[in-house]
mmCIF file of C-alpha atoms in Angstrom:
data_model
loop_
_atom_site.group_PDB
_atom_site.id
_atom_site.type_symbol
_atom_site.label_atom_id
_atom_site.label_comp_id
_atom_site.label_asym_id
_atom_site.label_seq_id
_atom_site.Cartn_x
_atom_site.Cartn_y
_atom_site.Cartn_z
ATOM 1 C CA MET A 1 81.221 107.282 80.553
ATOM 2 C CA SER A 2 82.551 108.304 77.185
ATOM 3 C CA PRO A 3 85.307 110.836 76.645
ATOM 4 C CA ALA A 4 82.885 113.113 74.874
ATOM 5 C CA SER A 5 80.545 113.179 77.838
ATOM 6 C CA THR A 6 83.296 114.271 80.178
ATOM 7 C CA GLY A 7 84.883 116.863 77.961
ATOM 8 C CA ALA A 8 88.151 114.941 78.141
ATOM 9 C CA SER A 9 90.486 114.126 75.332
ATOM 10 C CA THR A 10 89.132 111.580 72.834
ATOM 11 C CA ALA A 11 92.567 110.195 72.113
ATOM 12 C CA VAL A 12 92.838 106.507 71.358
ATOM 13 C CA GLY A 13 92.830 104.512 74.587
ATOM 14 C CA ALA A 14 92.723 100.778 75.181
ATOM 15 C CA ASP A 15 94.041 98.107 72.829
ATOM 16 C CA ALA A 16 90.539 97.130 71.737
ATOM 17 C CA SER A 17 89.924 100.512 70.111
ATOM 18 C CA VAL A 18 93.250 100.712 68.288
ATOM 19 C CA PRO A 19 93.008 100.207 64.542
ATOM 20 C CA ALA A 20 95.248 97.734 62.811
ATOM 21 C CA ALA A 21 97.512 100.529 61.554
ATOM 22 C CA ASP A 22 98.403 102.109 64.892
ATOM 23 C CA SER A 23 100.023 105.460 64.156
ATOM 24 C CA ARG A 24 101.203 106.046 67.699
ATOM 25 C CA MET A 25 104.891 106.037 68.547
ATOM 26 C CA ALA A 26 106.814 102.913 69.539
ATOM 27 C CA PRO A 27 110.500 102.127 70.201
ATOM 28 C CA GLY A 28 112.405 102.233 66.915
ATOM 29 C CA GLY A 29 109.611 104.135 65.189
ATOM 30 C CA PRO A 30 109.666 107.710 63.853
ATOM 31 C CA GLY A 31 109.725 110.416 66.474
ATOM 32 C CA TYR A 32 110.135 108.055 69.443
ATOM 33 C CA ARG A 33 113.764 108.999 70.161
ATOM 34 C CA ARG A 34 113.048 112.732 69.895
ATOM 35 C CA MET A 35 110.032 112.365 72.154
ATOM 36 C CA SER A 36 111.976 110.315 74.700
ATOM 37 C CA LEU A 37 114.869 112.789 74.803
ATOM 38 C CA ALA A 38 112.535 115.794 75.016
ATOM 39 C CA LEU A 39 110.582 114.416 77.964
ATOM 40 C CA PHE A 40 113.782 113.152 79.580
ATOM 41 C CA LEU A 41 115.103 116.739 79.502
ATOM 42 C CA ALA A 42 111.786 118.058 80.817
ATOM 43 C CA GLY A 43 112.140 115.630 83.722
ATOM 44 C CA VAL A 44 115.701 116.817 84.326
ATOM 45 C CA ALA A 45 114.610 120.471 84.447
ATOM 46 C CA THR A 46 111.599 119.755 86.657
ATOM 47 C CA PHE A 47 113.449 117.891 89.390
ATOM 48 C CA ALA A 48 116.574 120.064 89.214
ATOM 49 C CA LEU A 49 114.460 123.173 89.856
ATOM 50 C CA LEU A 50 112.011 121.588 92.272
ATOM 51 C CA TYR A 51 114.692 120.297 94.641
ATOM 52 C CA SER A 52 117.402 122.881 93.968
ATOM 53 C CA THR A 53 117.601 123.912 97.635
ATOM 54 C CA GLN A 54 117.446 120.429 99.185
ATOM 55 C CA ALA A 55 121.188 119.789 99.278
ATOM 56 C CA LEU A 56 121.762 123.359 100.505
ATOM 57 C CA LEU A 57 119.527 123.382 103.568
ATOM 58 C CA SER A 58 122.370 123.444 106.077
ATOM 59 C CA LEU A 59 123.831 126.530 104.337
ATOM 60 C CA ILE A 60 120.413 128.216 104.189
ATOM 61 C CA SER A 61 119.946 127.453 107.887
ATOM 62 C CA GLY A 62 123.310 129.059 108.604
ATOM 63 C CA GLU A 63 122.696 132.232 106.588
ATOM 64 C CA PHE A 64 119.230 132.933 107.971
ATOM 65 C CA GLY A 65 119.856 131.509 111.445
ATOM 66 C CA VAL A 66 116.986 128.999 111.385
ATOM 67 C CA ALA A 67 116.509 125.331 112.288
ATOM 68 C CA ALA A 68 116.272 122.434 109.830
ATOM 69 C CA SER A 69 112.484 122.317 110.152
ATOM 70 C CA ASP A 70 112.289 125.975 109.031
ATOM 71 C CA ALA A 71 114.748 125.666 106.152
ATOM 72 C CA SER A 72 112.951 122.540 104.920
ATOM 73 C CA TRP A 73 110.032 124.760 103.899
ATOM 74 C CA THR A 74 112.077 125.907 100.891
ATOM 75 C CA VAL A 75 111.535 122.353 99.611
ATOM 76 C CA ALA A 76 108.048 121.764 101.021
ATOM 77 C CA ALA A 77 106.742 125.052 99.575
ATOM 78 C CA ALA A 78 107.840 124.107 96.062
ATOM 79 C CA THR A 79 106.378 120.608 96.181
ATOM 80 C CA GLY A 80 103.252 121.933 97.908
ATOM 81 C CA GLY A 81 102.765 124.556 95.192
ATOM 82 C CA LEU A 82 103.048 121.851 92.565
ATOM 83 C CA ALA A 83 100.571 119.606 94.408
ATOM 84 C CA LEU A 84 98.053 122.458 94.686
ATOM 85 C CA PHE A 85 98.187 123.533 91.042
ATOM 86 C CA VAL A 86 98.709 120.266 89.184
ATOM 87 C CA LEU A 87 94.967 119.601 88.773
ATOM 88 C CA PRO A 88 94.104 123.074 87.387
ATOM 89 C CA MET A 89 97.116 122.832 85.063
ATOM 90 C CA SER A 90 95.950 119.453 83.826
ATOM 91 C CA ALA A 91 92.583 121.001 82.957
ATOM 92 C CA LEU A 92 94.385 123.665 80.907
ATOM 93 C CA SER A 93 96.278 120.918 79.098
ATOM 94 C CA GLU A 94 92.967 119.263 78.154
ATOM 95 C CA ARG A 95 91.895 122.511 76.502
ATOM 96 C CA PHE A 96 95.093 124.001 75.088
ATOM 97 C CA GLY A 97 97.251 120.919 74.539
ATOM 98 C CA ARG A 98 99.928 119.035 76.434
ATOM 99 C CA ARG A 99 102.912 120.516 74.600
ATOM 100 C CA THR A 100 101.653 124.097 74.979
ATOM 101 C CA VAL A 101 101.104 123.785 78.728
ATOM 102 C CA MET A 102 104.421 122.014 79.321
ATOM 103 C CA THR A 103 106.290 124.707 77.376
ATOM 104 C CA ALA A 104 104.585 127.549 79.245
ATOM 105 C CA SER A 105 105.191 125.883 82.614
ATOM 106 C CA LEU A 106 108.901 125.497 81.983
ATOM 107 C CA ALA A 107 109.170 129.080 80.736
ATOM 108 C CA VAL A 108 107.594 130.515 83.895
ATOM 109 C CA ALA A 109 109.553 128.210 86.197
ATOM 110 C CA VAL A 110 112.937 129.142 84.748
ATOM 111 C CA THR A 111 112.001 132.838 84.885
ATOM 112 C CA VAL A 112 111.226 132.539 88.603
ATOM 113 C CA GLY A 113 114.504 130.655 88.915
ATOM 114 C CA VAL A 114 116.333 133.878 88.030
ATOM 115 C CA LEU A 115 114.776 135.570 91.075
ATOM 116 C CA VAL A 116 115.299 132.776 93.613
ATOM 117 C CA PRO A 117 119.025 133.520 94.226
ATOM 118 C CA LEU A 118 118.127 137.169 94.952
ATOM 119 C CA ALA A 119 115.703 136.396 97.813
ATOM 120 C CA PRO A 120 116.458 138.834 100.681
ATOM 121 C CA SER A 121 114.909 136.696 103.451
ATOM 122 C CA LEU A 122 113.792 133.170 104.210
ATOM 123 C CA GLY A 123 110.152 134.218 103.818
ATOM 124 C CA ALA A 124 110.814 135.646 100.352
ATOM 125 C CA LEU A 125 112.760 132.545 99.384
ATOM 126 C CA ILE A 126 109.891 130.281 100.467
ATOM 127 C CA ALA A 127 107.364 132.403 98.545
ATOM 128 C CA LEU A 128 109.432 132.260 95.348
ATOM 129 C CA ARG A 129 109.882 128.522 95.714
ATOM 130 C CA ALA A 130 106.108 128.073 96.117
ATOM 131 C CA LEU A 131 105.564 130.077 92.912
ATOM 132 C CA GLN A 132 108.172 128.003 91.115
ATOM 133 C CA GLY A 133 106.484 124.781 92.213
ATOM 134 C CA ALA A 134 103.109 126.061 91.020
ATOM 135 C CA ALA A 135 104.615 126.851 87.615
ATOM 136 C CA LEU A 136 106.143 123.384 87.332
ATOM 137 C CA ALA A 137 102.721 121.830 87.963
ATOM 138 C CA GLY A 138 102.048 121.864 84.228
ATOM 139 C CA LEU A 139 104.757 119.282 83.549
ATOM 140 C CA PRO A 140 104.098 115.964 85.319
ATOM 141 C CA ALA A 141 100.422 115.313 84.523
ATOM 142 C CA SER A 142 100.654 116.743 81.016
ATOM 143 C CA ALA A 143 103.710 114.619 80.243
ATOM 144 C CA THR A 144 102.095 111.349 81.278
ATOM 145 C CA ALA A 145 98.877 112.265 79.443
ATOM 146 C CA TYR A 146 100.928 113.075 76.318
ATOM 147 C CA LEU A 147 102.609 109.683 76.529
ATOM 148 C CA ALA A 148 99.315 107.849 77.083
ATOM 149 C CA GLU A 149 97.938 109.450 73.908
ATOM 150 C CA GLU A 150 100.994 109.347 71.664
ATOM 151 C CA VAL A 151 102.731 106.067 72.637
ATOM 152 C CA ARG A 152 101.455 102.550 72.023
ATOM 153 C CA PRO A 153 100.157 100.843 75.184
ATOM 154 C CA ARG A 154 102.797 98.102 75.237
ATOM 155 C CA ALA A 155 105.554 100.731 75.274
ATOM 156 C CA LEU A 156 103.877 103.005 77.835
ATOM 157 C CA VAL A 157 105.566 101.722 81.010
ATOM 158 C CA THR A 158 108.974 101.997 79.358
ATOM 159 C CA ALA A 159 108.240 105.512 78.023
ATOM 160 C CA ILE A 160 107.032 106.758 81.403
ATOM 161 C CA GLY A 161 110.012 105.049 83.010
ATOM 162 C CA LEU A 162 112.316 107.141 80.815
ATOM 163 C CA PHE A 163 110.506 110.317 81.889
ATOM 164 C CA VAL A 164 110.861 109.284 85.543
ATOM 165 C CA ALA A 165 114.524 108.495 84.819
ATOM 166 C CA GLY A 166 114.877 112.103 83.689
ATOM 167 C CA ASN A 167 113.459 113.115 87.060
ATOM 168 C CA SER A 168 116.133 111.095 88.804
ATOM 169 C CA VAL A 169 118.918 112.578 86.667
ATOM 170 C CA GLY A 170 117.592 116.080 87.325
ATOM 171 C CA GLY A 171 117.378 115.450 91.043
ATOM 172 C CA MET A 172 120.871 113.987 91.089
ATOM 173 C CA SER A 173 122.609 116.564 88.906
ATOM 174 C CA GLY A 174 120.909 119.459 90.655
ATOM 175 C CA ARG A 175 122.077 118.333 94.060
ATOM 176 C CA VAL A 176 125.581 117.371 92.963
ATOM 177 C CA VAL A 177 126.131 120.635 91.098
ATOM 178 C CA THR A 178 124.734 122.776 93.903
ATOM 179 C CA GLY A 179 126.849 120.939 96.475
ATOM 180 C CA TRP A 180 130.163 121.654 94.781
ATOM 181 C CA VAL A 181 129.273 125.163 93.572
ATOM 182 C CA ALA A 182 127.960 126.143 96.999
ATOM 183 C CA GLN A 183 131.161 124.938 98.666
ATOM 184 C CA GLU A 184 133.130 127.504 96.659
ATOM 185 C CA TRP A 185 130.686 130.355 96.032
ATOM 186 C CA GLY A 186 127.671 129.902 98.321
ATOM 187 C CA TRP A 187 124.130 128.621 97.912
ATOM 188 C CA ARG A 188 122.871 131.604 95.894
ATOM 189 C CA ILE A 189 125.320 131.062 93.042
ATOM 190 C CA ALA A 190 124.582 127.336 93.199
ATOM 191 C CA VAL A 191 120.849 127.905 92.699
ATOM 192 C CA ALA A 192 121.580 130.338 89.849
ATOM 193 C CA VAL A 193 123.645 127.684 88.046
ATOM 194 C CA ILE A 194 120.719 125.260 88.256
ATOM 195 C CA GLY A 195 118.530 127.933 86.689
ATOM 196 C CA VAL A 196 120.874 128.203 83.700
ATOM 197 C CA ILE A 197 120.868 124.416 83.239
ATOM 198 C CA ALA A 198 117.055 124.398 83.369
ATOM 199 C CA VAL A 199 116.871 127.091 80.678
ATOM 200 C CA ALA A 200 118.969 124.947 78.336
ATOM 201 C CA CYS A 201 116.770 121.903 79.017
ATOM 202 C CA ALA A 202 113.609 123.927 78.408
ATOM 203 C CA VAL A 203 114.808 125.196 75.026
ATOM 204 C CA ALA A 204 115.902 121.729 73.911
ATOM 205 C CA PHE A 205 112.591 120.244 75.069
ATOM 206 C CA ARG A 206 110.556 122.644 72.930
ATOM 207 C CA LEU A 207 112.719 122.045 69.865
ATOM 208 C CA LEU A 208 112.644 118.244 70.164
ATOM 209 C CA LEU A 209 109.126 117.281 71.273
ATOM 210 C CA PRO A 210 107.020 116.103 68.310
ATOM 211 C CA ALA A 211 103.678 117.813 67.783
ATOM 212 C CA PRO A 212 100.806 115.733 69.210
ATOM 213 C CA ARG A 213 98.824 113.743 66.658
ATOM 214 C CA HIS A 214 96.155 112.152 68.865
ATOM 215 C CA PHE A 215 95.144 115.012 71.140
ATOM 216 C CA ARG A 216 91.596 116.334 70.980
ATOM 217 C CA ALA A 217 90.765 119.505 72.879
ATOM 218 C CA GLY A 218 88.369 119.111 75.808
ATOM 219 C CA SER A 219 86.314 121.491 77.915
ATOM 220 C CA LEU A 220 87.332 123.903 80.644
ATOM 221 C CA ARG A 221 83.879 123.899 82.250
ATOM 222 C CA PRO A 222 84.250 123.420 86.036
ATOM 223 C CA ARG A 223 81.271 121.058 86.154
ATOM 224 C CA VAL A 224 82.858 118.801 83.558
ATOM 225 C CA LEU A 225 86.193 118.843 85.396
ATOM 226 C CA ALA A 226 84.490 118.064 88.720
ATOM 227 C CA ARG A 227 82.654 115.118 87.162
ATOM 228 C CA THR A 228 85.878 113.715 85.708
ATOM 229 C CA VAL A 229 87.704 114.072 89.030
ATOM 230 C CA ARG A 230 84.787 112.402 90.829
ATOM 231 C CA ASP A 231 84.927 109.493 88.378
ATOM 232 C CA HIS A 232 88.629 108.966 89.084
ATOM 233 C CA LEU A 233 88.297 109.243 92.855
ATOM 234 C CA SER A 234 85.447 106.723 92.829
ATOM 235 C CA ASP A 235 87.724 104.100 91.225
ATOM 236 C CA PRO A 236 89.210 101.911 94.021
ATOM 237 C CA LEU A 237 92.304 101.016 91.981
ATOM 238 C CA LEU A 238 93.117 104.650 91.226
ATOM 239 C CA ARG A 239 92.641 105.591 94.881
ATOM 240 C CA ARG A 240 95.100 102.889 95.906
ATOM 241 C CA LEU A 241 97.632 104.050 93.324
ATOM 242 C CA TYR A 242 97.339 107.662 94.501
ATOM 243 C CA ALA A 243 97.960 106.620 98.106
ATOM 244 C CA ILE A 244 100.924 104.447 97.110
ATOM 245 C CA GLY A 245 102.530 107.332 95.207
ATOM 246 C CA ALA A 246 102.084 109.655 98.193
ATOM 247 C CA LEU A 247 103.564 107.167 100.655
ATOM 248 C CA PHE A 248 106.576 106.311 98.494
ATOM 249 C CA MET A 249 107.313 110.025 98.149
ATOM 250 C CA THR A 250 106.905 110.566 101.895
ATOM 251 C CA VAL A 251 109.861 108.234 102.406
ATOM 252 C CA PHE A 252 111.948 109.809 99.688
ATOM 253 C CA GLY A 253 111.191 113.410 100.641
ATOM 254 C CA GLY A 254 112.009 112.824 104.290
ATOM 255 C CA VAL A 255 115.267 110.962 103.660
ATOM 256 C CA TYR A 256 116.742 113.371 101.147
ATOM 257 C CA THR A 257 115.671 116.502 103.000
ATOM 258 C CA VAL A 258 117.475 115.405 106.170
ATOM 259 C CA ILE A 259 120.451 113.408 104.864
ATOM 260 C CA GLY A 260 122.537 116.536 104.316
ATOM 261 C CA TYR A 261 122.221 117.501 107.984
ATOM 262 C CA ARG A 262 123.184 114.002 109.102
ATOM 263 C CA LEU A 263 126.264 113.795 106.893
ATOM 264 C CA THR A 264 127.594 117.263 107.748
ATOM 265 C CA GLU A 265 127.353 116.503 111.468
ATOM 266 C CA ALA A 266 129.479 114.123 113.569
ATOM 267 C CA PRO A 267 130.527 111.349 113.184
ATOM 268 C CA PHE A 268 130.717 111.911 109.408
ATOM 269 C CA SER A 269 131.386 115.706 109.221
ATOM 270 C CA LEU A 270 131.553 115.709 105.421
ATOM 271 C CA PRO A 271 132.154 118.958 103.473
ATOM 272 C CA GLN A 272 129.277 120.397 101.391
ATOM 273 C CA GLY A 273 130.717 119.270 98.062
ATOM 274 C CA ILE A 274 130.987 115.651 99.188
ATOM 275 C CA VAL A 275 127.446 115.767 100.611
ATOM 276 C CA GLY A 276 126.198 116.991 97.251
ATOM 277 C CA SER A 277 127.989 114.130 95.520
ATOM 278 C CA ILE A 278 126.074 111.656 97.680
ATOM 279 C CA PHE A 279 123.148 112.326 95.351
ATOM 280 C CA LEU A 280 124.971 110.433 92.597
ATOM 281 C CA VAL A 281 123.032 107.471 93.951
ATOM 282 C CA TYR A 282 120.139 108.912 91.917
ATOM 283 C CA LEU A 283 121.746 107.091 88.982
ATOM 284 C CA VAL A 284 120.407 103.932 90.578
ATOM 285 C CA GLY A 285 116.934 105.462 90.335
ATOM 286 C CA THR A 286 117.506 106.165 86.649
ATOM 287 C CA VAL A 287 118.170 102.473 86.059
ATOM 288 C CA SER A 288 115.359 101.149 88.263
ATOM 289 C CA ALA A 289 112.776 103.517 86.746
ATOM 290 C CA SER A 290 113.764 102.763 83.148
ATOM 291 C CA THR A 291 113.609 98.993 83.782
ATOM 292 C CA ALA A 292 110.283 99.090 85.632
ATOM 293 C CA GLY A 293 108.500 97.687 82.579
ATOM 294 C CA ARG A 294 110.578 94.503 82.705
ATOM 295 C CA LEU A 295 110.004 94.213 86.448
ATOM 296 C CA VAL A 296 106.240 94.358 85.914
ATOM 297 C CA GLY A 297 106.567 91.776 83.144
ATOM 298 C CA ARG A 298 108.253 89.336 85.539
ATOM 299 C CA LEU A 299 106.418 90.015 88.805
ATOM 300 C CA GLY A 300 103.192 91.729 87.805
ATOM 301 C CA ARG A 301 102.213 95.219 88.975
ATOM 302 C CA ARG A 302 101.523 94.280 92.580
ATOM 303 C CA GLY A 303 104.606 92.071 92.768
ATOM 304 C CA ALA A 304 106.721 94.978 91.533
ATOM 305 C CA LEU A 305 105.200 97.244 94.209
ATOM 306 C CA TYR A 306 105.964 94.669 96.924
ATOM 307 C CA ALA A 307 109.546 94.476 95.649
ATOM 308 C CA GLY A 308 109.880 98.271 95.634
ATOM 309 C CA GLY A 309 108.536 98.544 99.186
ATOM 310 C CA ALA A 310 110.779 95.764 100.508
ATOM 311 C CA THR A 311 113.862 97.297 98.871
ATOM 312 C CA THR A 312 113.047 100.718 100.330
ATOM 313 C CA ALA A 313 112.521 99.303 103.831
ATOM 314 C CA ALA A 314 115.802 97.384 103.690
ATOM 315 C CA GLY A 315 117.587 100.590 102.721
ATOM 316 C CA LEU A 316 116.032 102.536 105.589
ATOM 317 C CA LEU A 317 117.155 99.960 108.128
ATOM 318 C CA LEU A 318 120.647 99.780 106.667
ATOM 319 C CA SER A 319 121.003 103.581 106.794
ATOM 320 C CA LEU A 320 120.862 103.429 110.618
ATOM 321 C CA ALA A 321 124.422 102.081 110.649
ATOM 322 C CA GLY A 322 127.263 104.269 111.862
ATOM 323 C CA SER A 323 129.426 103.282 108.882
ATOM 324 C CA LEU A 324 129.428 105.623 105.883
ATOM 325 C CA PRO A 325 129.620 102.783 103.279
ATOM 326 C CA LEU A 326 126.571 101.134 104.856
ATOM 327 C CA VAL A 327 124.689 104.433 104.927
ATOM 328 C CA LEU A 328 125.454 104.898 101.226
ATOM 329 C CA LEU A 329 124.296 101.357 100.445
ATOM 330 C CA GLY A 330 121.098 102.127 102.339
ATOM 331 C CA LEU A 331 120.555 105.223 100.195
ATOM 332 C CA VAL A 332 121.111 103.134 97.049
ATOM 333 C CA LEU A 333 118.392 100.685 98.105
ATOM 334 C CA ILE A 334 115.986 103.462 99.140
ATOM 335 C CA THR A 335 116.483 105.189 95.786
ATOM 336 C CA ALA A 336 116.098 102.015 93.722
ATOM 337 C CA GLY A 337 112.952 100.956 95.559
ATOM 338 C CA PHE A 338 111.370 104.388 95.378
ATOM 339 C CA PHE A 339 111.905 105.019 91.670
ATOM 340 C CA ALA A 340 110.771 101.513 90.712
ATOM 341 C CA GLY A 341 107.611 101.869 92.785
ATOM 342 C CA HIS A 342 106.888 105.349 91.446
ATOM 343 C CA ALA A 343 107.327 104.309 87.804
ATOM 344 C CA VAL A 344 105.041 101.293 88.274
ATOM 345 C CA ALA A 345 102.308 103.250 90.078
ATOM 346 C CA SER A 346 102.325 106.252 87.731
ATOM 347 C CA SER A 347 102.197 104.101 84.581
ATOM 348 C CA ALA A 348 99.349 102.055 86.104
ATOM 349 C CA VAL A 349 97.348 105.274 86.542
ATOM 350 C CA SER A 350 97.730 106.112 82.846
ATOM 351 C CA ARG A 351 96.678 102.610 81.795
ATOM 352 C CA THR A 352 93.737 102.461 84.215
ATOM 353 C CA ALA A 353 92.105 105.782 83.318
ATOM 354 C CA THR A 354 89.750 105.416 80.344
ATOM 355 C CA HIS A 355 89.026 109.138 80.013
ATOM 356 C CA GLY A 356 90.393 112.407 81.404
ATOM 357 C CA ARG A 357 93.909 110.990 81.539
ATOM 358 C CA ALA A 358 95.424 114.370 82.362
ATOM 359 C CA GLN A 359 93.149 114.667 85.410
ATOM 360 C CA ALA A 360 93.894 111.067 86.459
ATOM 361 C CA SER A 361 97.620 111.750 86.232
ATOM 362 C CA ALA A 362 97.182 115.115 87.936
ATOM 363 C CA LEU A 363 95.502 113.525 90.928
ATOM 364 C CA TYR A 364 98.384 111.073 91.177
ATOM 365 C CA GLN A 365 100.935 113.869 90.937
ATOM 366 C CA SER A 366 99.036 115.928 93.497
ATOM 367 C CA ALA A 367 99.060 113.035 95.963
ATOM 368 C CA TYR A 368 102.711 112.339 95.119
ATOM 369 C CA TYR A 369 103.856 115.882 95.875
ATOM 370 C CA VAL A 370 101.666 116.170 98.959
ATOM 371 C CA GLY A 371 103.656 113.133 100.090
ATOM 372 C CA SER A 372 106.870 114.973 99.261
ATOM 373 C CA SER A 373 105.859 118.030 101.289
ATOM 374 C CA ALA A 374 104.672 115.882 104.183
ATOM 375 C CA GLY A 375 107.836 113.795 104.082
ATOM 376 C CA SER A 376 110.116 116.840 103.977
ATOM 377 C CA THR A 377 108.399 118.430 106.961
ATOM 378 C CA ALA A 378 107.807 115.260 109.000
ATOM 379 C CA GLY A 379 111.314 113.973 108.290
ATOM 380 C CA ALA A 380 112.878 117.240 109.460
ATOM 381 C CA VAL A 381 110.707 117.431 112.586
ATOM 382 C CA ALA A 382 111.465 113.780 113.412
ATOM 383 C CA PHE A 383 115.186 114.410 112.905
ATOM 384 C CA HIS A 384 115.070 117.396 115.265
ATOM 385 C CA ALA A 385 113.255 115.304 117.875
ATOM 386 C CA GLY A 386 114.964 111.929 117.579
ATOM 387 C CA GLY A 387 117.855 112.182 115.142
ATOM 388 C CA TRP A 388 118.208 110.013 112.054
ATOM 389 C CA ALA A 389 116.331 107.153 113.746
ATOM 390 C CA GLY A 390 113.269 109.414 113.917
ATOM 391 C CA THR A 391 113.423 110.089 110.177
ATOM 392 C CA VAL A 392 113.820 106.379 109.472
ATOM 393 C CA GLY A 393 110.795 105.667 111.676
ATOM 394 C CA VAL A 394 108.655 108.009 109.559
ATOM 395 C CA GLY A 395 109.887 106.261 106.419
ATOM 396 C CA LEU A 396 109.167 102.760 107.719
ATOM 397 C CA LEU A 397 105.600 103.749 108.615
ATOM 398 C CA ALA A 398 105.104 105.013 105.064
ATOM 399 C CA VAL A 399 106.491 101.767 103.575
ATOM 400 C CA LEU A 400 104.149 99.785 105.804
ATOM 401 C CA GLY A 401 101.327 101.810 104.297
ATOM 402 C CA VAL A 402 102.480 100.929 100.759
ATOM 403 C CA VAL A 403 102.586 97.212 101.552
ATOM 404 C CA SER A 404 99.194 97.294 103.300
ATOM 405 C CA ILE A 405 97.478 99.074 100.415
ATOM 406 C CA THR A 406 99.048 96.718 97.861
ATOM 407 C CA LEU A 407 97.861 93.773 99.936
ATOM 408 C CA LEU A 408 94.320 95.180 99.837
ATOM 409 C CA GLY A 409 94.621 95.325 96.049
ATOM 410 C CA THR A 410 95.807 91.721 95.928
ATOM 411 C CA ARG A 411 92.857 90.547 98.014
ATOM 412 C CA ALA A 412 90.409 92.597 95.919
ATOM 413 C CA ALA A 413 91.780 91.026 92.716
ATOM 414 C CA ARG A 414 91.414 87.514 94.172
ATOM 415 C CA THR A 415 87.823 88.243 95.185
ATOM 416 C CA GLU A 416 87.009 89.501 91.686
ATOM 417 C CA ARG A 417 88.487 86.346 90.139
ATOM 418 C CA ARG A 418 86.466 84.099 92.465
ATOM 419 C CA LEU A 419 83.256 85.938 91.636
ATOM 420 C CA ALA A 420 84.012 85.778 87.912
ATOM 421 C CA THR A 421 84.661 82.023 88.177
ATOM 422 C CA ALA A 422 81.457 81.449 90.157
ATOM 423 C CA ALA A 423 79.454 83.397 87.591
#
């Protein structure tokens, strides 16, 4: 099905259609550094805002007198709002442009961020966080679609890896900053500080991001959108990638929603500032995401996914130890495995989709953040029922799902090769 028939962008796609003089961006070329920095900052703002309450859940529980499973909804509502609205936002980006939608999304999200610290009740806080997540929905799918259209295919995994690295830096800095600020001035001031940082990132993003050169406006007709979504969901490879993204994020969401409770309780009993600093392990995710392209080059896409799953599982098992250094090493492995797997899966979606890239990426992001919401809630419930071992059990089941789905892909590829050889 051609791009024109779907109403999707007619931007240049596969290598075969690229003219000899490819005007898209590549490392070392004009605009590539500005684009990389702009989307890196967009990733920082997105994750800093999206998970701004995650390191503060024990304080929120204390102020409102609620359990971990209730406070975790301040995270699950934001990721759930993003998952619900990412597909409609991607449709708007097909019509009005990637840069326009990303700019508007950041503007609304940082405006809501001003109101979040003023929430008078847990219910109001959850509602504001859901609205903030819905606003942020314009970023992830539009960013990957922008990259797929404006960056040369051979540089795409690296470019998306840098965007994902920005996510990891945002997640890390947001949690570290909120941890130390909250220890002195409370969680409300901590969330307000994150809002100010996000405003600065949003302004810099808009000033730096080059204007798109390969975008072609598509249609907003619901029938066209439904047909494009149906095309993507009928592709077995895309379905597997969506499931893998959701399962990886189930692990990550569960672990990092609950880890603050574990570390503030006996036998560790760490202060809030130190707990926030634990999220410095996100720097490992920055490295693993930005080097995902080289990992795929050495192991192949499925090999890289196996490696990411195995690393994550090893980290989960190691985190069961009663020694703080071993718990931290476990978090390092979980973070490295997750970000590598996420970068590989998300870039594979962009390369696989031949039309409606924003919708293909949106479906991935929707599945990814559904996984985050499910992981946050299931991890907290499991922790309440069985302690940290319960949360680890949820994570190991999700990793088993990743490995099983990747194995199905490996077998499907072997079958296709045998049939091609026989033909």
